[in-house]
Amino acid sequence: MKVIHLSAECYPVAKIGGLGDVAGALPKYLNQLGVEAMVVMPFYERKFVQENAFDTVFRATSLMGDRPFYFEILKEKTKKLGFDLYILKIPGLLDRTEVYGYDDDVERFTAFQLAFLDWMLWSGEQVDVIHCHDHQTGLVPFLLYYSSRYTSLSNIRTVFTIHNGQYHGAFGWEKFNYLPDVDPWKTGLLDWNGGINPLASAVRCADAFTTVSPSYLLELTSNSNGLEYLFELEKAYGTGIINGIDYDVWDPENDPMIVTHYDTENVALKKAFNKAFLCGQFGFSPDKPLFTFIGRLVAEKGADLLPGIFRQIFADIENPVNVLILGSGEAATEHELSALKEAFPGRYNAYIGYNEELAHRIYAGADFILMPSRVEPCGLNQLYALRYATIPVVNSTGGLKDTVIDISEPDGYGIRCEAATVDAVFTGIKRAIELFQNTAALQLLYPQTMSLDFSWARSAKEYIHLYHSLKPKS
Ligand code: ADP
């Protein structure tokens, strides 16, 4: 079976969040399980592309509306990522440094999808399944099945995975002419609320759709930025499959980015070395519990709650904790979190920006990771944290609900808060401080969390099962 993953991100080529992690790992594990999986992604002017060798395997000119555009498909020469990586370059659209955030993102990703399909059409590349990820690839199932241009490809089955249902990539009908000839009776499958909505269209047109956790599939029926009714109607076609983590990249025994390696036998001692190093770097005292937050500073992640939570912790001298933030996002939250550095020196620090190495060092050195997310489709941070014996303190939502068992439950290993509010998280932090003070109980959790199976091998098998069950939807 041959599967193409179509994604805007793929680690280590370009990663903004969990989508990049998944697209960079799932295909590798599928290959190990006998599925021929590859990735097709847009070209970005980034380090990986500059430092690695590619062959140009295809060149053509395509059309978006009345705008012809030239594109090239580059293939990474060595298969070093564990799968064939194809990068689609479109001069003027897909040759920039950033992944998202341009005024013409609609044109960039529409052209990406059209060029991909034209490549499939003209190259005669045989493929069984096209697995699309998030809205940037959401037009593909509709075009495959309802555009006369691609009729010869319509025997290819499709899966659409939602990594984040809050973003839909919607645009106005005035851009409908970007698409090639489509069946006029089917254009309603593109529409949601009077606009073209790639995410909604993919949910309706792909043979199956998945979310990255079972709980998130249910939550989309009540919280999906306007698509709730759609998910109520379509949920029977959906499956929740928890993401795995790439044990080749996230492994405290071999991680080249951390200061001292450790395993389940020596974790207590060696984790303390990692913590001491981190504390030295950020001016903390290692004998206090170190709480961290890593991620996008956006409301979805509850990042706006953090300043209030920390003020409440630091107001009470009975709470001798240290806090380290790594993230970037909304300007107001970035500003507030930076300002706290001056207010609480020696107790609080923040690195505003993206830093992969520091993220690894924090997972290795922190005691607790805070995830007060309002929405969390799967969440990878808690899985990485557990792998590095850092205890998650999470709001019970989405994938966090599916992966973190509270310490009050049998075999529990994390702390669940009842809501994404300052008070609920504060209560969670107080429980974490109590756990920290009980060194024996805390250290008993270390080997347990490190041994939990959140491997891709497990999740990849669920995807393979799904691929084999695919049938045309109508
Ligand atoms: P999302 O995809 O919603 O942002 P996930 O939890 O699925 O959230 O994935 C986040 C990924 O991005 C994790 O690998 C996390 O370590 C990483 N990450 C997020 N922000 C940063 C940052 N500022 N520096 C380094 N890594 C980050």
Short mmCIF file of C-alpha atoms and ligand atoms in Angstrom, two decimals:
data_model
loop_
_atom_site.label_atom_id
_atom_site.label_comp_id
_atom_site.label_asym_id
_atom_site.label_seq_id
_atom_site.Cartn_x
_atom_site.Cartn_y
_atom_site.Cartn_z
CA MET A 1 0.00 0.00 0.00
CA LYS A 2 1.30 3.43 -0.94
CA VAL A 3 0.24 6.51 1.07
CA ILE A 4 1.10 10.15 0.41
CA HIS A 5 0.93 12.52 3.35
CA LEU A 6 0.15 16.05 2.27
CA SER A 7 1.04 18.62 4.92
CA ALA A 8 2.04 22.26 5.28
CA GLU A 9 4.54 21.31 8.00
CA CYS A 10 6.95 18.43 8.52
CA TYR A 11 9.65 18.21 11.20
CA PRO A 12 12.59 18.87 10.81
CA VAL A 13 11.99 20.73 7.55
CA ALA A 14 9.44 23.16 8.94
CA LYS A 15 7.57 22.88 12.22
CA ILE A 16 5.25 25.36 13.87
CA GLY A 17 3.46 22.94 16.18
CA GLY A 18 2.16 19.42 16.56
CA LEU A 19 1.26 19.07 12.86
CA GLY A 20 4.97 19.24 12.03
CA ASP A 21 5.80 16.59 14.60
CA VAL A 22 3.14 14.23 13.28
CA ALA A 23 3.98 14.63 9.58
CA GLY A 24 7.66 14.09 10.40
CA ALA A 25 7.07 10.90 12.38
CA LEU A 26 3.95 8.99 11.31
CA PRO A 27 5.25 8.26 7.76
CA LYS A 28 8.50 6.87 9.16
CA TYR A 29 6.64 4.47 11.43
CA LEU A 30 4.23 3.50 8.64
CA ASN A 31 7.25 2.57 6.52
CA GLN A 32 8.60 0.45 9.33
CA LEU A 33 5.26 -1.38 9.40
CA GLY A 34 5.36 -2.13 5.68
CA VAL A 35 3.28 0.73 4.26
CA GLU A 36 5.10 2.79 1.65
CA ALA A 37 4.53 6.29 3.06
CA MET A 38 5.92 9.58 1.78
CA VAL A 39 5.45 13.27 2.50
CA VAL A 40 4.68 16.07 0.06
CA MET A 41 4.97 19.55 1.51
CA PRO A 42 5.49 23.14 0.33
CA PHE A 43 8.96 24.56 -0.14
CA TYR A 44 10.13 27.09 2.47
CA GLU A 45 13.45 28.88 2.40
CA ARG A 46 14.69 27.24 5.62
CA LYS A 47 17.78 25.60 7.04
CA PHE A 48 16.88 22.00 6.17
CA VAL A 49 16.31 22.86 2.52
CA GLN A 50 19.52 24.86 2.32
CA GLU A 51 21.65 22.19 3.99
CA ASN A 52 20.38 19.06 2.22
CA ALA A 53 20.59 17.80 -1.33
CA PHE A 54 17.53 17.42 -3.55
CA ASP A 55 16.82 16.12 -7.06
CA THR A 56 14.31 17.96 -9.19
CA VAL A 57 11.98 15.15 -10.23
CA PHE A 58 9.20 17.08 -11.95
CA ARG A 59 8.60 20.48 -13.54
CA ALA A 60 5.42 21.87 -15.03
CA THR A 61 3.20 24.89 -15.38
CA SER A 62 -0.23 24.83 -13.83
CA LEU A 63 -3.12 27.24 -13.65
CA MET A 64 -4.95 28.88 -10.74
CA GLY A 65 -7.89 30.75 -12.26
CA ASP A 66 -6.38 32.76 -15.07
CA ARG A 67 -2.97 32.81 -13.37
CA PRO A 68 -0.43 30.36 -14.80
CA PHE A 69 2.27 29.32 -12.38
CA TYR A 70 5.41 27.26 -12.72
CA PHE A 71 6.25 24.61 -10.13
CA GLU A 72 8.96 22.08 -9.37
CA ILE A 73 8.94 18.94 -7.26
CA LEU A 74 12.19 18.35 -5.37
CA LYS A 75 12.95 15.01 -3.79
CA GLU A 76 15.34 14.69 -0.86
CA LYS A 77 18.20 12.47 -2.05
CA THR A 78 18.99 10.24 0.90
CA LYS A 79 15.67 9.25 2.54
CA LYS A 80 17.37 10.22 5.80
CA LEU A 81 14.07 11.05 7.48
CA GLY A 82 12.86 7.47 7.11
CA PHE A 83 10.53 8.31 4.21
CA ASP A 84 10.67 9.92 0.79
CA LEU A 85 10.30 13.67 1.18
CA TYR A 86 9.00 15.74 -1.73
CA ILE A 87 8.99 19.52 -1.62
CA LEU A 88 6.84 21.53 -3.97
CA LYS A 89 8.35 24.82 -5.01
CA ILE A 90 6.37 27.60 -6.64
CA PRO A 91 8.49 30.69 -7.31
CA GLY A 92 6.68 33.75 -5.97
CA LEU A 93 4.34 31.73 -3.72
CA LEU A 94 6.16 28.82 -2.11
CA ASP A 95 9.72 30.06 -1.80
CA ARG A 96 9.51 32.16 1.38
CA THR A 97 10.89 31.78 4.89
CA GLU A 98 7.66 31.59 6.91
CA VAL A 99 5.12 28.80 6.81
CA TYR A 100 1.98 30.87 7.49
CA GLY A 101 0.93 34.43 8.00
CA TYR A 102 1.12 35.98 4.53
CA ASP A 103 -1.77 37.97 3.00
CA ASP A 104 -1.84 35.53 0.09
CA ASP A 105 -1.91 32.29 2.13
CA VAL A 106 -5.11 31.28 0.32
CA GLU A 107 -3.33 31.57 -3.03
CA ARG A 108 -0.19 29.85 -1.69
CA PHE A 109 -1.95 26.78 -0.36
CA THR A 110 -4.52 26.57 -3.15
CA ALA A 111 -1.70 26.61 -5.70
CA PHE A 112 0.11 23.96 -3.62
CA GLN A 113 -2.89 21.64 -3.80
CA LEU A 114 -3.49 22.24 -7.52
CA ALA A 115 0.16 21.64 -8.37
CA PHE A 116 0.20 18.47 -6.26
CA LEU A 117 -2.85 17.09 -8.09
CA ASP A 118 -1.43 18.06 -11.48
CA TRP A 119 1.79 16.26 -10.59
CA MET A 120 -0.24 13.16 -9.68
CA LEU A 121 -2.15 13.48 -12.95
CA TRP A 122 0.78 14.03 -15.27
CA SER A 123 3.45 11.88 -13.63
CA GLY A 124 1.36 8.71 -13.48
CA GLU A 125 2.55 8.24 -9.86
CA GLN A 126 0.52 5.31 -8.47
CA VAL A 127 -0.86 5.82 -5.00
CA ASP A 128 -3.56 4.15 -2.92
CA VAL A 129 -4.29 6.77 -0.28
CA ILE A 130 -3.77 10.51 -0.04
CA HIS A 131 -3.70 11.48 3.60
CA CYS A 132 -4.39 15.21 3.95
CA HIS A 133 -3.57 17.15 7.10
CA ASP A 134 -5.43 20.29 8.21
CA HIS A 135 -7.13 22.92 6.10
CA GLN A 136 -4.11 23.80 3.95
CA THR A 137 -4.72 20.50 2.14
CA GLY A 138 -8.49 20.37 2.61
CA LEU A 139 -9.53 21.05 -0.99
CA VAL A 140 -7.88 17.90 -2.31
CA PRO A 141 -10.67 15.37 -1.55
CA PHE A 142 -13.29 17.61 -3.20
CA LEU A 143 -11.13 18.20 -6.28
CA LEU A 144 -10.25 14.52 -6.63
CA TYR A 145 -13.85 13.37 -6.63
CA TYR A 146 -15.74 16.28 -8.16
CA SER A 147 -13.45 17.96 -10.70
CA SER A 148 -13.53 16.55 -14.23
CA ARG A 149 -9.85 17.42 -14.51
CA TYR A 150 -8.94 14.75 -11.97
CA THR A 151 -11.45 12.02 -12.86
CA SER A 152 -8.65 9.59 -13.66
CA LEU A 153 -7.40 9.94 -10.06
CA SER A 154 -10.76 9.47 -8.39
CA ASN A 155 -10.04 5.85 -7.49
CA ILE A 156 -7.52 7.10 -4.91
CA ARG A 157 -8.93 6.96 -1.40
CA THR A 158 -8.55 9.92 0.97
CA VAL A 159 -8.18 10.49 4.70
CA PHE A 160 -8.29 13.92 6.29
CA THR A 161 -6.77 14.50 9.73
CA ILE A 162 -7.77 17.47 11.85
CA HIS A 163 -4.91 18.63 14.02
CA ASN A 164 -6.66 21.87 14.81
CA GLY A 165 -10.36 22.43 14.12
CA GLN A 166 -10.30 26.11 15.08
CA TYR A 167 -8.65 27.13 11.81
CA HIS A 168 -10.59 26.46 8.61
CA GLY A 169 -8.72 28.37 5.88
CA ALA A 170 -12.07 29.84 4.74
CA PHE A 171 -12.21 32.30 1.84
CA GLY A 172 -14.82 34.02 -0.30
CA TRP A 173 -16.66 32.63 -3.31
CA GLU A 174 -15.06 35.32 -5.47
CA LYS A 175 -12.01 33.00 -5.49
CA PHE A 176 -14.01 30.00 -6.69
CA ASN A 177 -12.48 30.55 -10.14
CA TYR A 178 -9.11 29.41 -8.69
CA LEU A 179 -10.47 25.86 -8.94
CA PRO A 180 -10.56 23.88 -12.18
CA ASP A 181 -13.86 22.64 -13.68
CA VAL A 182 -15.98 21.14 -10.95
CA ASP A 183 -19.38 19.44 -10.94
CA PRO A 184 -21.81 22.37 -10.45
CA TRP A 185 -24.17 20.12 -8.47
CA LYS A 186 -21.47 19.47 -5.90
CA THR A 187 -20.24 22.99 -5.15
CA GLY A 188 -22.34 22.99 -1.97
CA LEU A 189 -19.73 20.60 -0.57
CA LEU A 190 -17.28 23.50 -0.53
CA ASP A 191 -19.59 25.89 1.26
CA TRP A 192 -20.02 26.71 4.89
CA ASN A 193 -21.81 29.87 6.00
CA GLY A 194 -21.58 31.49 2.60
CA GLY A 195 -17.86 30.95 2.05
CA ILE A 196 -15.53 28.28 0.73
CA ASN A 197 -14.39 26.35 3.79
CA PRO A 198 -11.56 23.86 3.05
CA LEU A 199 -11.77 22.18 6.46
CA ALA A 200 -15.53 21.62 6.22
CA SER A 201 -15.19 20.45 2.64
CA ALA A 202 -12.54 17.89 3.56
CA VAL A 203 -14.63 16.54 6.43
CA ARG A 204 -17.51 16.02 4.00
CA CYS A 205 -15.56 14.76 0.99
CA ALA A 206 -12.71 12.61 2.35
CA ASP A 207 -13.56 8.92 2.68
CA ALA A 208 -12.76 9.17 6.37
CA PHE A 209 -11.63 11.89 8.70
CA THR A 210 -9.71 11.61 11.91
CA THR A 211 -9.00 13.79 14.89
CA VAL A 212 -5.88 13.43 16.98
CA SER A 213 -7.76 12.18 20.03
CA PRO A 214 -11.16 10.56 20.66
CA SER A 215 -12.26 13.26 23.12
CA TYR A 216 -11.47 16.00 20.62
CA LEU A 217 -13.77 14.38 18.05
CA LEU A 218 -16.65 14.77 20.49
CA GLU A 219 -15.63 18.27 21.52
CA LEU A 220 -15.72 19.48 17.93
CA THR A 221 -19.51 19.05 18.04
CA SER A 222 -19.63 21.81 20.65
CA ASN A 223 -16.51 23.86 19.94
CA SER A 224 -15.16 24.15 16.42
CA ASN A 225 -15.37 27.83 15.57
CA GLY A 226 -18.69 27.59 13.75
CA LEU A 227 -18.55 24.02 12.41
CA GLU A 228 -20.33 22.39 15.37
CA TYR A 229 -23.37 21.37 13.35
CA LEU A 230 -21.19 19.88 10.63
CA PHE A 231 -19.37 17.69 13.16
CA GLU A 232 -22.67 16.61 14.69
CA LEU A 233 -23.72 15.40 11.23
CA GLU A 234 -20.40 13.86 10.24
CA LYS A 235 -19.04 12.42 13.46
CA ALA A 236 -19.96 8.85 12.41
CA TYR A 237 -17.28 9.10 9.69
CA GLY A 238 -14.69 10.30 12.21
CA THR A 239 -12.16 8.37 14.27
CA GLY A 240 -10.00 9.69 17.09
CA ILE A 241 -6.41 8.41 16.98
CA ILE A 242 -4.04 9.68 19.63
CA ASN A 243 -0.73 10.97 18.27
CA GLY A 244 2.40 9.10 19.11
CA ILE A 245 5.75 10.61 19.90
CA ASP A 246 8.87 9.95 17.93
CA TYR A 247 11.08 7.95 20.29
CA ASP A 248 14.06 8.51 17.98
CA VAL A 249 13.84 12.25 18.68
CA TRP A 250 12.36 12.28 22.19
CA ASP A 251 14.48 9.86 24.17
CA PRO A 252 16.16 10.94 27.42
CA GLU A 253 18.67 8.10 27.01
CA ASN A 254 20.02 9.45 23.71
CA ASP A 255 18.72 12.99 23.22
CA PRO A 256 21.73 15.00 21.95
CA MET A 257 20.12 18.25 23.06
CA ILE A 258 19.97 17.53 26.80
CA VAL A 259 22.81 17.92 29.27
CA THR A 260 22.79 14.49 30.92
CA HIS A 261 21.15 11.33 29.63
CA TYR A 262 19.01 9.12 31.82
CA ASP A 263 16.89 5.98 31.91
CA THR A 264 14.30 4.57 34.28
CA GLU A 265 17.04 3.32 36.64
CA ASN A 266 18.95 6.55 37.21
CA VAL A 267 16.28 9.12 36.46
CA ALA A 268 16.07 10.69 39.93
CA LEU A 269 19.78 11.50 40.05
CA LYS A 270 20.28 12.46 36.40
CA LYS A 271 17.13 14.49 36.07
CA ALA A 272 18.44 16.54 38.99
CA PHE A 273 21.59 17.33 36.93
CA ASN A 274 19.45 18.52 34.06
CA LYS A 275 17.41 20.62 36.45
CA ALA A 276 20.51 22.11 38.06
CA PHE A 277 21.84 23.14 34.64
CA LEU A 278 18.55 24.75 33.65
CA CYS A 279 18.25 26.52 36.99
CA GLY A 280 21.79 27.86 36.59
CA GLN A 281 20.92 29.20 33.15
CA PHE A 282 17.77 30.99 34.33
CA GLY A 283 18.81 32.09 37.82
CA PHE A 284 16.71 29.68 39.88
CA SER A 285 17.37 27.66 42.97
CA PRO A 286 17.21 23.92 42.13
CA ASP A 287 15.64 22.89 45.43
CA LYS A 288 12.31 24.51 44.54
CA PRO A 289 9.75 22.89 42.26
CA LEU A 290 10.25 24.10 38.71
CA PHE A 291 7.06 24.63 36.72
CA THR A 292 7.17 25.30 33.02
CA PHE A 293 4.96 26.16 30.08
CA ILE A 294 6.08 25.49 26.51
CA GLY A 295 4.00 26.45 23.52
CA ARG A 296 2.09 28.93 21.49
CA LEU A 297 1.01 31.90 23.59
CA VAL A 298 -2.59 31.89 22.44
CA ALA A 299 -5.99 31.68 24.15
CA GLU A 300 -6.50 28.08 22.96
CA LYS A 301 -3.55 27.06 25.14
CA GLY A 302 -4.82 29.15 28.07
CA ALA A 303 -1.66 31.27 27.80
CA ASP A 304 -3.57 34.44 28.74
CA LEU A 305 -4.33 32.82 32.13
CA LEU A 306 -0.65 32.38 32.97
CA PRO A 307 0.16 35.90 34.27
CA GLY A 308 -2.81 35.78 36.68
CA ILE A 309 -1.84 32.29 37.83
CA PHE A 310 1.76 33.30 38.50
CA ARG A 311 0.82 36.49 40.31
CA GLN A 312 -1.40 34.41 42.56
CA ILE A 313 1.39 31.89 43.23
CA PHE A 314 4.01 34.52 43.93
CA ALA A 315 1.68 36.58 46.12
CA ASP A 316 1.73 33.73 48.61
CA ILE A 317 5.19 33.18 50.04
CA GLU A 318 4.04 29.75 51.20
CA ASN A 319 4.43 28.76 47.54
CA PRO A 320 8.17 28.67 46.94
CA VAL A 321 8.12 27.78 43.25
CA ASN A 322 10.10 28.67 40.15
CA VAL A 323 8.49 29.21 36.78
CA LEU A 324 10.05 29.12 33.32
CA ILE A 325 8.15 29.99 30.14
CA LEU A 326 9.14 29.13 26.57
CA GLY A 327 6.81 30.37 23.88
CA SER A 328 5.68 32.99 21.46
CA GLY A 329 2.35 34.15 20.14
CA GLU A 330 -0.09 36.94 20.89
CA ALA A 331 1.71 40.21 21.50
CA ALA A 332 -0.22 41.18 24.64
CA THR A 333 0.50 37.84 26.35
CA GLU A 334 4.14 37.92 25.27
CA HIS A 335 4.42 41.39 26.77
CA GLU A 336 2.77 40.46 30.07
CA LEU A 337 4.85 37.33 30.44
CA SER A 338 8.04 39.27 29.72
CA ALA A 339 7.12 41.97 32.23
CA LEU A 340 6.82 39.40 35.03
CA LYS A 341 10.57 38.82 34.79
CA GLU A 342 11.25 42.15 36.45
CA ALA A 343 8.49 41.70 39.00
CA PHE A 344 9.71 38.30 40.23
CA PRO A 345 13.45 37.94 39.60
CA GLY A 346 14.96 34.67 40.78
CA ARG A 347 11.53 33.02 40.78
CA TYR A 348 10.30 33.57 37.25
CA ASN A 349 11.89 33.70 33.83
CA ALA A 350 10.67 33.61 30.25
CA TYR A 351 12.21 32.95 26.85
CA ILE A 352 9.93 34.55 24.29
CA GLY A 353 10.60 32.84 20.97
CA TYR A 354 11.00 29.40 19.47
CA ASN A 355 13.88 27.23 20.63
CA GLU A 356 13.84 23.49 19.96
CA GLU A 357 16.95 22.74 22.04
CA LEU A 358 15.70 24.67 25.03
CA ALA A 359 12.38 22.82 24.79
CA HIS A 360 14.22 19.49 25.10
CA ARG A 361 16.26 20.79 28.03
CA ILE A 362 13.14 21.99 29.78
CA TYR A 363 11.35 18.67 29.37
CA ALA A 364 14.44 17.04 30.90
CA GLY A 365 14.98 19.53 33.72
CA ALA A 366 11.56 20.74 34.85
CA ASP A 367 9.44 19.09 37.55
CA PHE A 368 6.02 20.03 36.21
CA ILE A 369 4.61 21.22 32.89
CA LEU A 370 1.51 23.42 32.92
CA MET A 371 -1.08 22.98 30.18
CA PRO A 372 -4.14 25.07 31.06
CA SER A 373 -5.48 24.62 27.51
CA ARG A 374 -9.03 25.57 26.67
CA VAL A 375 -8.75 23.46 23.52
CA GLU A 376 -6.21 20.68 23.01
CA PRO A 377 -6.76 18.39 19.99
CA CYS A 378 -4.11 15.94 21.25
CA GLY A 379 -1.29 17.84 22.87
CA LEU A 380 2.23 16.58 22.47
CA ASN A 381 3.87 18.51 25.28
CA GLN A 382 2.37 16.31 27.98
CA LEU A 383 3.57 13.20 26.11
CA TYR A 384 7.12 14.53 25.77
CA ALA A 385 7.04 15.63 29.40
CA LEU A 386 5.96 12.18 30.59
CA ARG A 387 8.73 10.59 28.54
CA TYR A 388 11.21 12.82 30.39
CA ALA A 389 9.58 12.22 33.81
CA THR A 390 8.12 15.70 34.06
CA ILE A 391 4.65 15.64 35.57
CA PRO A 392 1.86 17.31 33.56
CA VAL A 393 -0.63 19.64 35.27
CA VAL A 394 -3.42 19.91 32.71
CA ASN A 395 -6.93 21.07 32.10
CA SER A 396 -9.13 18.04 31.38
CA THR A 397 -9.87 18.67 27.75
CA GLY A 398 -9.38 16.91 24.41
CA GLY A 399 -6.28 14.78 24.18
CA LEU A 400 -5.19 15.84 27.66
CA LYS A 401 -8.23 14.06 29.03
CA ASP A 402 -7.33 10.95 27.01
CA THR A 403 -3.65 10.80 27.99
CA VAL A 404 -3.27 12.12 31.55
CA ILE A 405 -4.62 10.08 34.48
CA ASP A 406 -4.86 12.00 37.73
CA ILE A 407 -2.67 10.84 40.62
CA SER A 408 -5.79 10.29 42.71
CA GLU A 409 -6.84 7.48 40.33
CA PRO A 410 -5.33 3.97 40.25
CA ASP A 411 -2.07 4.07 38.26
CA GLY A 412 -2.42 7.85 37.91
CA TYR A 413 0.65 9.93 37.04
CA GLY A 414 -0.50 13.49 36.37
CA ILE A 415 -2.59 16.30 37.79
CA ARG A 416 -5.87 17.23 36.18
CA CYS A 417 -7.53 20.59 36.80
CA GLU A 418 -11.27 20.99 36.61
CA ALA A 419 -11.34 23.98 34.30
CA ALA A 420 -9.17 26.37 32.34
CA THR A 421 -9.39 29.09 34.98
CA VAL A 422 -6.85 30.79 37.22
CA ASP A 423 -8.41 29.25 40.33
CA ALA A 424 -8.60 25.70 38.99
CA VAL A 425 -5.01 25.76 37.75
CA PHE A 426 -3.86 27.33 41.01
CA THR A 427 -5.45 24.41 42.86
CA GLY A 428 -3.64 22.02 40.49
CA ILE A 429 -0.33 23.76 41.21
CA LYS A 430 -0.89 23.47 44.96
CA ARG A 431 -1.44 19.71 44.52
CA ALA A 432 1.77 19.57 42.48
CA ILE A 433 3.69 21.35 45.24
CA GLU A 434 2.41 18.78 47.76
CA LEU A 435 3.55 16.00 45.45
CA PHE A 436 6.98 17.65 45.12
CA GLN A 437 7.31 17.74 48.88
CA ASN A 438 6.72 13.99 48.99
CA THR A 439 9.97 13.08 47.27
CA ALA A 440 9.42 9.33 47.51
CA ALA A 441 5.99 9.50 45.84
CA LEU A 442 7.29 11.83 43.13
CA GLN A 443 10.28 9.66 42.33
CA LEU A 444 8.10 6.56 42.17
CA LEU A 445 6.23 8.20 39.32
CA TYR A 446 9.38 8.78 37.23
CA PRO A 447 9.91 5.25 35.88
CA GLN A 448 6.15 4.87 35.50
CA THR A 449 5.73 7.94 33.28
CA MET A 450 8.86 7.12 31.27
CA SER A 451 7.53 3.64 30.51
CA LEU A 452 4.08 4.68 29.25
CA ASP A 453 3.52 3.59 25.68
CA PHE A 454 2.77 6.63 23.55
CA SER A 455 4.75 5.22 20.66
CA TRP A 456 3.97 5.92 17.04
CA ALA A 457 4.09 2.19 16.40
CA ARG A 458 0.81 1.91 18.30
CA SER A 459 -0.90 4.85 16.58
CA ALA A 460 0.48 3.95 13.14
CA LYS A 461 -1.22 0.55 13.39
CA GLU A 462 -4.55 2.31 13.92
CA TYR A 463 -3.98 4.40 10.79
CA ILE A 464 -3.10 1.28 8.78
CA HIS A 465 -6.31 -0.34 9.94
CA LEU A 466 -8.20 2.76 8.79
CA TYR A 467 -6.45 2.83 5.38
CA HIS A 468 -7.48 -0.77 4.76
CA SER A 469 -11.10 -0.04 5.64
CA LEU A 470 -11.51 2.95 3.28
CA LYS A 471 -14.39 2.90 0.83
CA PRO A 472 -15.84 5.70 -1.31
CA LYS A 473 -18.16 7.74 0.89
CA SER A 474 -21.08 7.97 -1.53
P1 ADP B 1 0.15 22.81 18.86
O1 ADP B 1 0.39 22.01 17.63
O2 ADP B 1 -1.29 23.11 19.10
O3 ADP B 1 0.97 24.05 18.94
P2 ADP B 1 1.17 20.50 20.31
O4 ADP B 1 1.24 20.22 21.78
O5 ADP B 1 0.45 19.51 19.47
O6 ADP B 1 0.57 21.95 20.14
O7 ADP B 1 2.66 20.62 19.73
C1 ADP B 1 3.51 21.64 20.14
C2 ADP B 1 4.92 21.27 19.68
O8 ADP B 1 5.63 22.49 19.43
C3 ADP B 1 5.72 20.54 20.72
O9 ADP B 1 6.69 19.76 20.05
C4 ADP B 1 6.40 21.68 21.50
O10 ADP B 1 7.55 21.24 22.18
C5 ADP B 1 6.72 22.60 20.35
N1 ADP B 1 6.83 24.02 20.71
C6 ADP B 1 5.83 24.91 20.85
N2 ADP B 1 6.31 26.14 21.11
C7 ADP B 1 7.65 26.03 21.16
C8 ADP B 1 8.71 26.95 21.37
N3 ADP B 1 8.49 28.23 21.64
N4 ADP B 1 9.98 26.50 21.32
C9 ADP B 1 10.22 25.17 21.06
N5 ADP B 1 9.26 24.25 20.85
C10 ADP B 1 7.99 24.67 20.88
#
